Each structure stands twice: as structure tokens, then as C-alpha cells.
PDB file of C-alpha atoms in Angstrom:
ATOM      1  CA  UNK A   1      30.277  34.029 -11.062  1.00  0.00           C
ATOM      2  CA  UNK A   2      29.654  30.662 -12.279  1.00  0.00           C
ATOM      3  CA  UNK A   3      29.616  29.867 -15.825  1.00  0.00           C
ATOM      4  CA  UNK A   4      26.314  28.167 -17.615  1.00  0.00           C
ATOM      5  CA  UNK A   5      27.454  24.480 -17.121  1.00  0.00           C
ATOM      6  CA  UNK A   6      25.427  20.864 -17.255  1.00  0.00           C
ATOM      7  CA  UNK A   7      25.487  19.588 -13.518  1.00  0.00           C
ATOM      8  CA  UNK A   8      25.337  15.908 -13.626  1.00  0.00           C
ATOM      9  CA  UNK A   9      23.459  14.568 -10.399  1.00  0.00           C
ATOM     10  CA  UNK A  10      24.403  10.107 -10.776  1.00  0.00           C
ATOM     11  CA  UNK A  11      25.040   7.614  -7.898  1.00  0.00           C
ATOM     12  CA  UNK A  12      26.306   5.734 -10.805  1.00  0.00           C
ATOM     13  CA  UNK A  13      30.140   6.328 -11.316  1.00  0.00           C
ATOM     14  CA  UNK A  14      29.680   4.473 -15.463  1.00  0.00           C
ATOM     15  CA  UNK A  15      27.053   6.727 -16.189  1.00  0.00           C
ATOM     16  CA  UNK A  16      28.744  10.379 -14.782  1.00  0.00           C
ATOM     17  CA  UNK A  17      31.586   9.476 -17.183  1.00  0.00           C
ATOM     18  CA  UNK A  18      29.570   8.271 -20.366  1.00  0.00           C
ATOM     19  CA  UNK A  19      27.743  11.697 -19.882  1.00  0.00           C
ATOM     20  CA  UNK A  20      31.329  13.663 -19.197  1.00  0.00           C
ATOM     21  CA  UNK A  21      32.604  12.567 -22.047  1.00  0.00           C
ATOM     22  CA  UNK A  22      29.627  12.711 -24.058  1.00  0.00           C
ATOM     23  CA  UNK A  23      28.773  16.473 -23.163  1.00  0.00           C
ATOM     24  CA  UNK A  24      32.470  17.769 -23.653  1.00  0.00           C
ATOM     25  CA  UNK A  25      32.756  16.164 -27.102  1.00  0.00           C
ATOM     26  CA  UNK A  26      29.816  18.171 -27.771  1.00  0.00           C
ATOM     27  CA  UNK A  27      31.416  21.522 -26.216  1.00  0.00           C
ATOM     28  CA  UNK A  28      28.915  21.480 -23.359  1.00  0.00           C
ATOM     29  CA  UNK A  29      30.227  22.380 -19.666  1.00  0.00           C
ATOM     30  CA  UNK A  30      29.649  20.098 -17.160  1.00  0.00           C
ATOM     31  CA  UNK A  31      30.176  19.225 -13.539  1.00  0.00           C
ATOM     32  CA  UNK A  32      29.167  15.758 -12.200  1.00  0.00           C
ATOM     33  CA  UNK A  33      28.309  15.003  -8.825  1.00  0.00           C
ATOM     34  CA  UNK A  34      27.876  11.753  -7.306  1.00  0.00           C
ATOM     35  CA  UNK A  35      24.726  12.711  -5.554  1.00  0.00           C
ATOM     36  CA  UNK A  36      22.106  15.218  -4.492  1.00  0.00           C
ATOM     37  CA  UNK A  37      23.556  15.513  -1.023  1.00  0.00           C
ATOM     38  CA  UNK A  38      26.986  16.505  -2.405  1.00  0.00           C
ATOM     39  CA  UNK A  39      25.085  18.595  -5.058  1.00  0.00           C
ATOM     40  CA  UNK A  40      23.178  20.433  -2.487  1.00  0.00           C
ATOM     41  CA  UNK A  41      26.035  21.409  -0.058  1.00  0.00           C
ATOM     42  CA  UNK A  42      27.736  23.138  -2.899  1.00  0.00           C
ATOM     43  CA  UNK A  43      25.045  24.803  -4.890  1.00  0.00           C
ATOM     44  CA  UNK A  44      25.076  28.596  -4.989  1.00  0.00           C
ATOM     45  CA  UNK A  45      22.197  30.508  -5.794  1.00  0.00           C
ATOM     46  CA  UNK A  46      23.904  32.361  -8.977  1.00  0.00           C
ATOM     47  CA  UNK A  47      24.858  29.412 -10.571  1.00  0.00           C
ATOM     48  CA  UNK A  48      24.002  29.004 -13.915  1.00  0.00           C
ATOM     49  CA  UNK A  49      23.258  26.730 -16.852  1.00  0.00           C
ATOM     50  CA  UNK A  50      20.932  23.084 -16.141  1.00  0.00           C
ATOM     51  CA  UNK A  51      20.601  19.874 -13.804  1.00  0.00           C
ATOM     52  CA  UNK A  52      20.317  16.359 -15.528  1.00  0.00           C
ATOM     53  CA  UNK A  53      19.502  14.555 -12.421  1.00  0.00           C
ATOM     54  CA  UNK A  54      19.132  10.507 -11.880  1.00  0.00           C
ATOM     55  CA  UNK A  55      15.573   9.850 -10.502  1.00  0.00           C
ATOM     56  CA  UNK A  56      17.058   6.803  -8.510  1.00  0.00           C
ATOM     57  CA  UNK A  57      20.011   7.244  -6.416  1.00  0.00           C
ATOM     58  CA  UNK A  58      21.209   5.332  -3.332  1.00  0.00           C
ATOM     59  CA  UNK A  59      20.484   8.098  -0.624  1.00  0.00           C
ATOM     60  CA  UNK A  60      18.657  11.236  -0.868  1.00  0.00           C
ATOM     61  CA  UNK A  61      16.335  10.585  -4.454  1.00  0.00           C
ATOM     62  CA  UNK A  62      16.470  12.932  -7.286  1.00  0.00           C
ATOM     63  CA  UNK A  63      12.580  14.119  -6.400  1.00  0.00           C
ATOM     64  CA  UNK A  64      14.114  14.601  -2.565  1.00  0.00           C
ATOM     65  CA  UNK A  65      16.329  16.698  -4.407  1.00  0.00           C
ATOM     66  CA  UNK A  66      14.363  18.476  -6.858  1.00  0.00           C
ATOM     67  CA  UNK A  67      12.107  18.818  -3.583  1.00  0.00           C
ATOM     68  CA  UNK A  68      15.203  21.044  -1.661  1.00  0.00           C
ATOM     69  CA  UNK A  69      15.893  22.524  -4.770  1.00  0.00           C
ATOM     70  CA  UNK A  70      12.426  24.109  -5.064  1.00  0.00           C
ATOM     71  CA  UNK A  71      12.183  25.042  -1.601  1.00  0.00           C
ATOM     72  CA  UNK A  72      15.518  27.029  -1.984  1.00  0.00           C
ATOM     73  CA  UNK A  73      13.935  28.678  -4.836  1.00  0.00           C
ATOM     74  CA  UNK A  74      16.396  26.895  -7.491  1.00  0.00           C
ATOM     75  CA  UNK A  75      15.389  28.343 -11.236  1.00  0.00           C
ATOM     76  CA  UNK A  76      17.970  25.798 -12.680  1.00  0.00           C
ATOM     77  CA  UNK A  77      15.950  23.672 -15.197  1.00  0.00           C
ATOM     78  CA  UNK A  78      15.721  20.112 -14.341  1.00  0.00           C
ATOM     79  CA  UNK A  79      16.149  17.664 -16.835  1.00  0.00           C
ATOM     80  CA  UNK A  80      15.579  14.068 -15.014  1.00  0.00           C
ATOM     81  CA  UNK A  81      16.778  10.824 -16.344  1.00  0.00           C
ATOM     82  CA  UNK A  82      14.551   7.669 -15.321  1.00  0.00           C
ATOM     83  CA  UNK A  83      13.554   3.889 -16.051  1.00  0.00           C
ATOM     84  CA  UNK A  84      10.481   2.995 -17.809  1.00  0.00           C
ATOM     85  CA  UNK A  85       8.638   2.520 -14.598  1.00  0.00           C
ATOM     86  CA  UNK A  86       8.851   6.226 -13.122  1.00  0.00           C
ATOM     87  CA  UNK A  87       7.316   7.886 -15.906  1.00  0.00           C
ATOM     88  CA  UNK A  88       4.658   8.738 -13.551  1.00  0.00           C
ATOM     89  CA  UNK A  89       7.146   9.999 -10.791  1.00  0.00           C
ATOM     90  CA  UNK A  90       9.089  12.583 -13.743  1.00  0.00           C
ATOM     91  CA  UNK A  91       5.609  13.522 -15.060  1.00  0.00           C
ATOM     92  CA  UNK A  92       4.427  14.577 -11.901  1.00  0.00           C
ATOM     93  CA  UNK A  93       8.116  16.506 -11.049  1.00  0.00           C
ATOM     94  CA  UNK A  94       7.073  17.892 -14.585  1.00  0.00           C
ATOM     95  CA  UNK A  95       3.748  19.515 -12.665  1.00  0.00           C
ATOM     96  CA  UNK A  96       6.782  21.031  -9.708  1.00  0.00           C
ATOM     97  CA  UNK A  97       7.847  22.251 -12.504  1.00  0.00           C
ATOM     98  CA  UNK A  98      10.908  20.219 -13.708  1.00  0.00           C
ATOM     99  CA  UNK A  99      11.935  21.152 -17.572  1.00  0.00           C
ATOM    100  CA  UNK A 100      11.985  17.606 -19.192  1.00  0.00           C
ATOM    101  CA  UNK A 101      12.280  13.746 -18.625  1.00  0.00           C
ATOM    102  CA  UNK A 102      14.198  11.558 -20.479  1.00  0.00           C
ATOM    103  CA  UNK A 103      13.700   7.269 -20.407  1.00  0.00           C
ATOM    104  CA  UNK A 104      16.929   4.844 -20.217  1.00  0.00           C
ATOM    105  CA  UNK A 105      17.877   4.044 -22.226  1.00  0.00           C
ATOM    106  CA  UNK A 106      18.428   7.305 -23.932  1.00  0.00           C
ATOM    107  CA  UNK A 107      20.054   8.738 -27.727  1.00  0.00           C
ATOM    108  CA  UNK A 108      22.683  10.633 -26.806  1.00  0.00           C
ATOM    109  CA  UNK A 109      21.574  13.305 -29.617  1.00  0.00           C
ATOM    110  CA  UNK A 110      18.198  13.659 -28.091  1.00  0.00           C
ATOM    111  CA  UNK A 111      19.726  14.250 -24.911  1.00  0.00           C
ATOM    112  CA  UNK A 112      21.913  16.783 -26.130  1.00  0.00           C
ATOM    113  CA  UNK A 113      19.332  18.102 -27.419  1.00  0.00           C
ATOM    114  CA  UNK A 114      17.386  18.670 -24.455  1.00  0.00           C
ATOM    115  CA  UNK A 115      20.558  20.053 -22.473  1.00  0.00           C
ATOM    116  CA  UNK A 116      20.986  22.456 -24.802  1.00  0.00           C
ATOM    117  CA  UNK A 117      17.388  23.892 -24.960  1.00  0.00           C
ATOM    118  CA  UNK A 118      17.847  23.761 -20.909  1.00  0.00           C
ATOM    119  CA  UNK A 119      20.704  25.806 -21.480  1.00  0.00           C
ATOM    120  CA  UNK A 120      19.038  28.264 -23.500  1.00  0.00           C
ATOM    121  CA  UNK A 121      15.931  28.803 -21.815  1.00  0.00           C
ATOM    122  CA  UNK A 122      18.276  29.101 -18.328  1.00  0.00           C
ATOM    123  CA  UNK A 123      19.983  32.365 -20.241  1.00  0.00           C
ATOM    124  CA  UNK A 124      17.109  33.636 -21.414  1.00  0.00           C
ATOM    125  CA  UNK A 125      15.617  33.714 -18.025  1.00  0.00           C
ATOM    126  CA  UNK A 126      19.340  35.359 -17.080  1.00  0.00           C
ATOM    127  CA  UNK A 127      18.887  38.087 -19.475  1.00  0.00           C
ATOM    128  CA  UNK A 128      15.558  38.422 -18.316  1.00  0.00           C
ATOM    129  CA  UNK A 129      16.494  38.421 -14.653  1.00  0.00           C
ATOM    130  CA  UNK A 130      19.140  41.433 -15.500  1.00  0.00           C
ATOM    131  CA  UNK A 131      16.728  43.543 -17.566  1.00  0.00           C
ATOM    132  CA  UNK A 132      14.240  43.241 -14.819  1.00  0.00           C
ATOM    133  CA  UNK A 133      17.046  44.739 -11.892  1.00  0.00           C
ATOM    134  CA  UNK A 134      18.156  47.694 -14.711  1.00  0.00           C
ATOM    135  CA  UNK A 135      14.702  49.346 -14.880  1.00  0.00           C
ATOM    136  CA  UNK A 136      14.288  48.564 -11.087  1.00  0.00           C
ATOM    137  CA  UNK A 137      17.396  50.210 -10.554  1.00  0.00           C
ATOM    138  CA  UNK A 138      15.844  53.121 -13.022  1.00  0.00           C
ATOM    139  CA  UNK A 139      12.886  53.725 -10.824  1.00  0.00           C
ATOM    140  CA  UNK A 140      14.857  54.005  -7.299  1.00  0.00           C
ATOM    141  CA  UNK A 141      16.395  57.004  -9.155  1.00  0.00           C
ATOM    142  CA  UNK A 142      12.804  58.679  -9.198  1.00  0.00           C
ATOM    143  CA  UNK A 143      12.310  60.886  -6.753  1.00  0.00           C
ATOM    144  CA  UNK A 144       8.592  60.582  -4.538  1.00  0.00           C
ATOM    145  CA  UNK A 145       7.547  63.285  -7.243  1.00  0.00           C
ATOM    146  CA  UNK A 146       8.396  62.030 -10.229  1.00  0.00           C
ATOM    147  CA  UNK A 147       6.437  58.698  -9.382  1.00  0.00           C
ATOM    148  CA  UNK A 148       3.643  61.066  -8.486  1.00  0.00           C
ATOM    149  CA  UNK A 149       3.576  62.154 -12.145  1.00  0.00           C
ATOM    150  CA  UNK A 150       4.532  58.873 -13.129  1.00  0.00           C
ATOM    151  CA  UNK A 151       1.803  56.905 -12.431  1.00  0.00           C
ATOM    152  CA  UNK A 152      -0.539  59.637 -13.630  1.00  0.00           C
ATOM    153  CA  UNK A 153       1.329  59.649 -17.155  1.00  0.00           C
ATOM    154  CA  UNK A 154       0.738  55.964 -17.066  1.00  0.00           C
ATOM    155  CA  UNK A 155      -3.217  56.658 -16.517  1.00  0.00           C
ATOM    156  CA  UNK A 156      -3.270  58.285 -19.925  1.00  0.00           C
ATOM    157  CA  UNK A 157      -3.715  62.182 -18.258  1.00  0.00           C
ATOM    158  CA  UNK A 158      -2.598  65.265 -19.687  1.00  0.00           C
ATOM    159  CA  UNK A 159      -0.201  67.533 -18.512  1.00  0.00           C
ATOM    160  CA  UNK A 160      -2.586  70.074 -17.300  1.00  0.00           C
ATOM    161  CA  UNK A 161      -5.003  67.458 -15.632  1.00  0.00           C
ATOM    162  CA  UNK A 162      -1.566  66.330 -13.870  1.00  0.00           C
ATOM    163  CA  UNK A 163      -0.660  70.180 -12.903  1.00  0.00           C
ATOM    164  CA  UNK A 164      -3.796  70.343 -11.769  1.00  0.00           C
ATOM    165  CA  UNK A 165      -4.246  67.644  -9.371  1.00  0.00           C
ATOM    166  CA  UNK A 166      -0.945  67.425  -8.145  1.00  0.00           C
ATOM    167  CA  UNK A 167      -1.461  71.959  -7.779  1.00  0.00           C
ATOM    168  CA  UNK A 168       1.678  72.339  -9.576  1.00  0.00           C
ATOM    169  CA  UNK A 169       2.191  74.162 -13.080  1.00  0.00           C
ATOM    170  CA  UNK A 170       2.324  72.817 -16.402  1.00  0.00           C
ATOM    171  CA  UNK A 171       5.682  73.513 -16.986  1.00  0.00           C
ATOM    172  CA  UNK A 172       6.746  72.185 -13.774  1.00  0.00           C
ATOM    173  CA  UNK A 173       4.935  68.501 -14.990  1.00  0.00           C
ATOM    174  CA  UNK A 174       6.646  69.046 -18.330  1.00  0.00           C
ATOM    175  CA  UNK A 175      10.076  68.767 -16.231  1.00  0.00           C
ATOM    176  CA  UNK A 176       9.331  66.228 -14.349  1.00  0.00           C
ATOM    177  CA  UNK A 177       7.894  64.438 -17.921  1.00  0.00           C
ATOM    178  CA  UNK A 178      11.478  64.907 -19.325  1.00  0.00           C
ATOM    179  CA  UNK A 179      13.095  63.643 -16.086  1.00  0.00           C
ATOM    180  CA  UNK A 180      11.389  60.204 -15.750  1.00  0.00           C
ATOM    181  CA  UNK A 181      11.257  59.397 -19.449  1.00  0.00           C
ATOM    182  CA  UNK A 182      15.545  60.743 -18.764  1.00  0.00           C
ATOM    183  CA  UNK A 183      15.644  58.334 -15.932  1.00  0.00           C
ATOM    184  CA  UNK A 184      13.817  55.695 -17.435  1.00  0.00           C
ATOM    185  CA  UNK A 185      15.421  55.377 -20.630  1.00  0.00           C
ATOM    186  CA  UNK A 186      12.361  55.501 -22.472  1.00  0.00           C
ATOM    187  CA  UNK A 187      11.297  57.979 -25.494  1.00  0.00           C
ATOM    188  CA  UNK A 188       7.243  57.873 -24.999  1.00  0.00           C
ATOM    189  CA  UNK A 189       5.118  56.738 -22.392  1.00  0.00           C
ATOM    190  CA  UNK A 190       4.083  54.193 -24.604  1.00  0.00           C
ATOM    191  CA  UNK A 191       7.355  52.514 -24.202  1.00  0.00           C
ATOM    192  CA  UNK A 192       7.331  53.391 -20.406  1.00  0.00           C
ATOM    193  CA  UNK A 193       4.161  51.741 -19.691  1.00  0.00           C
ATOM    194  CA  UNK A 194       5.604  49.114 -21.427  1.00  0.00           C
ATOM    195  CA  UNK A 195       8.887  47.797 -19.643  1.00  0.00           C
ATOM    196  CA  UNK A 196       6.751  48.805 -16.658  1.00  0.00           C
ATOM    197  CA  UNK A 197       3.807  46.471 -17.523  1.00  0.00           C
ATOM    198  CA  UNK A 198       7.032  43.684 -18.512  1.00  0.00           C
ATOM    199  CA  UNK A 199       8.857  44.449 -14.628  1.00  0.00           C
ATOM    200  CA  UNK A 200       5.259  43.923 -13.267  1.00  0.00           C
ATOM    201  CA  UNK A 201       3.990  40.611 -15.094  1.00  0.00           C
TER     202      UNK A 201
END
């Protein structure tokens, strides 16, 4: 796998190095690409980390690509550099759902600044991501019973109104109890109702 990097999307050979340079003296990884055609034959699902993409390339635009990205269900945030006079064009790629805009010219710091909160929010939705396929990978352990009682654990019933409408005994729904919260990784069903209610918001 890919690690988290800045991917630098710039027709503009001057600027792809200025922002090279400036990102590695500031220990941030990053990739440049000349433009989004190139970008787009390479990208990889998996990849990880942020886009700082030009608004205004020769060729295929940076809201062309932003476009493909989205279609291709990209989660990379998109940070997209632009001149005073498409504001309007980044603020409504902000509405797609792009992660910032930043004007020419820029502070270095500020943009930085923004790459690294790009960063940040990109693992977060990583970690998020993982924990979501672990307690996925929980439930396909349960077996068509044990989601049976489940669900009826999660509607607040008692053991013996859960014997009772699935016809089994109570000590039979007590196992089954033990089981899930086993499988689950969970202690109460407080705390199972809980990474279940988190999987399914």
C-alpha cells in the first residue's frame, strides 16, 4: 500500500518544484504530476494522503478532474489552488465536496497548513474506514441465530421475552447473549448498540 503523500496536480513545471521543495523541507510526502490525465491513469483506489490540484491546466481542467475523481468515488481531499477570478469555480467544487481553496498567490505556511489538516482528516477517515470493516468482519461471524437474538437485545427485550418469541429457553438466549457480545467484542449491549449504531450512520 501507498503511503499518505501530497499529490501535486500542475501543468506548470516552476510551480511542481517550488511546491516539491517546499513540502519536503517541511517533511511532507509528495508526488507531482504534470496533469490530471497523467494523475488519473495512475491513481489507485487505496492511495492515501491529499490532492493540491491547479484549477487551470492546459488539457483536462482541475474541476474535469475533480469531476472523474468523484465519479470514481475518490475520498482523497482536494485542496485546489486558483487565481482571484475562479473563486466562484473552487467555491462551487467546495459544494462537490472539495476540502479547501487556496488564491495565488499563496503563504507557503498557510498552505502547509491546509495540507496538513488534509492529511489528517484523510487518516482519520482511514482509521475510520478500518474500524468500520473489523466489526463488519465481527458480525459475518454471527451465525443466522445469534442475529436473531441480536437484534432483539438491541430492542431493549429481556431474556425471557427473547426465549419466548424465538420458543427457545432462557438459558439457551443466555448462550447465545455470551456468544455475540464474545464475537462482537463488546462487554454490554450498551456498547453493542453502539459501534452498531456508528457501522450504520
Amino acid at each position: 500500500m501507498n503511503p499518505p503523500c501530497a499529490h501535486i496536480i500542475d501543468d506548470d513545471d516552476a510551480i511542481r518544484d517550488a511546491l516539491q521543495w517546499l513540502f519536503k523541507t517541511r517533511g511532507v510526502a509528495c508526488q507531482v504530476w504534470e496533469g490530471g490525465e497523467q494523475f488519473l491513469a495512475a491513481w489507485q483506489p487505496e492511495w492515501q494522503g491529499c490532492i493540491v490540484l491547479d484549477i487551470r491546466m492546459a488539457g483536462m481542467s482541475g474541476l474535469e478532474c475533480f469531476d472523474t475523481l468523484l465519479a470514481r468515488g475518490c475520498r482523497l481531499p482536494v485542496i485546489f489552488i486558483t487565481g482571484h477570478g475562479d473563486v466562484p469555480m473552487a467555491v462551487a467544487a467546495l459544494k462537490k465536496g472539495a476540502f479547501h481553496f487556496i488564491e495565488k498567490p499563496f503563504n507557503d505556511h498557510d498552505l502547509v497548513e491546509l495540507v496538513e489538516k488534509a492529511l489528517a482528516l484523510d487518516a482519520e477517515r482511514q482509521r475510520a474506514a478500518a474500524g468500520r470493516e473489523a466489526i463488519e468482519a465481527r458480525l459475518a461471524t454471527l451465525t443466522q441465530r445469534e442475529r436473531e437474538v441480536m437484534e432483539l437485545i438491541l430492542e431493549g427485550k429481556y431474556n425471557k421475552v427473547i426465549a419466548d418469541e424465538l420458543s427457545i429457553s432462557m438459558r439457551t438466549v443466555e448462550a447465545h447473549r455470551s456468544r455475540i457480545f464474545d464475537k462482537m467484542a463488546v462487554r454490554s449491549a450498551v456498547e453493542l448498540a453502539q459501534i452498531l449504531t456508528d457501522l450504520r450512520g
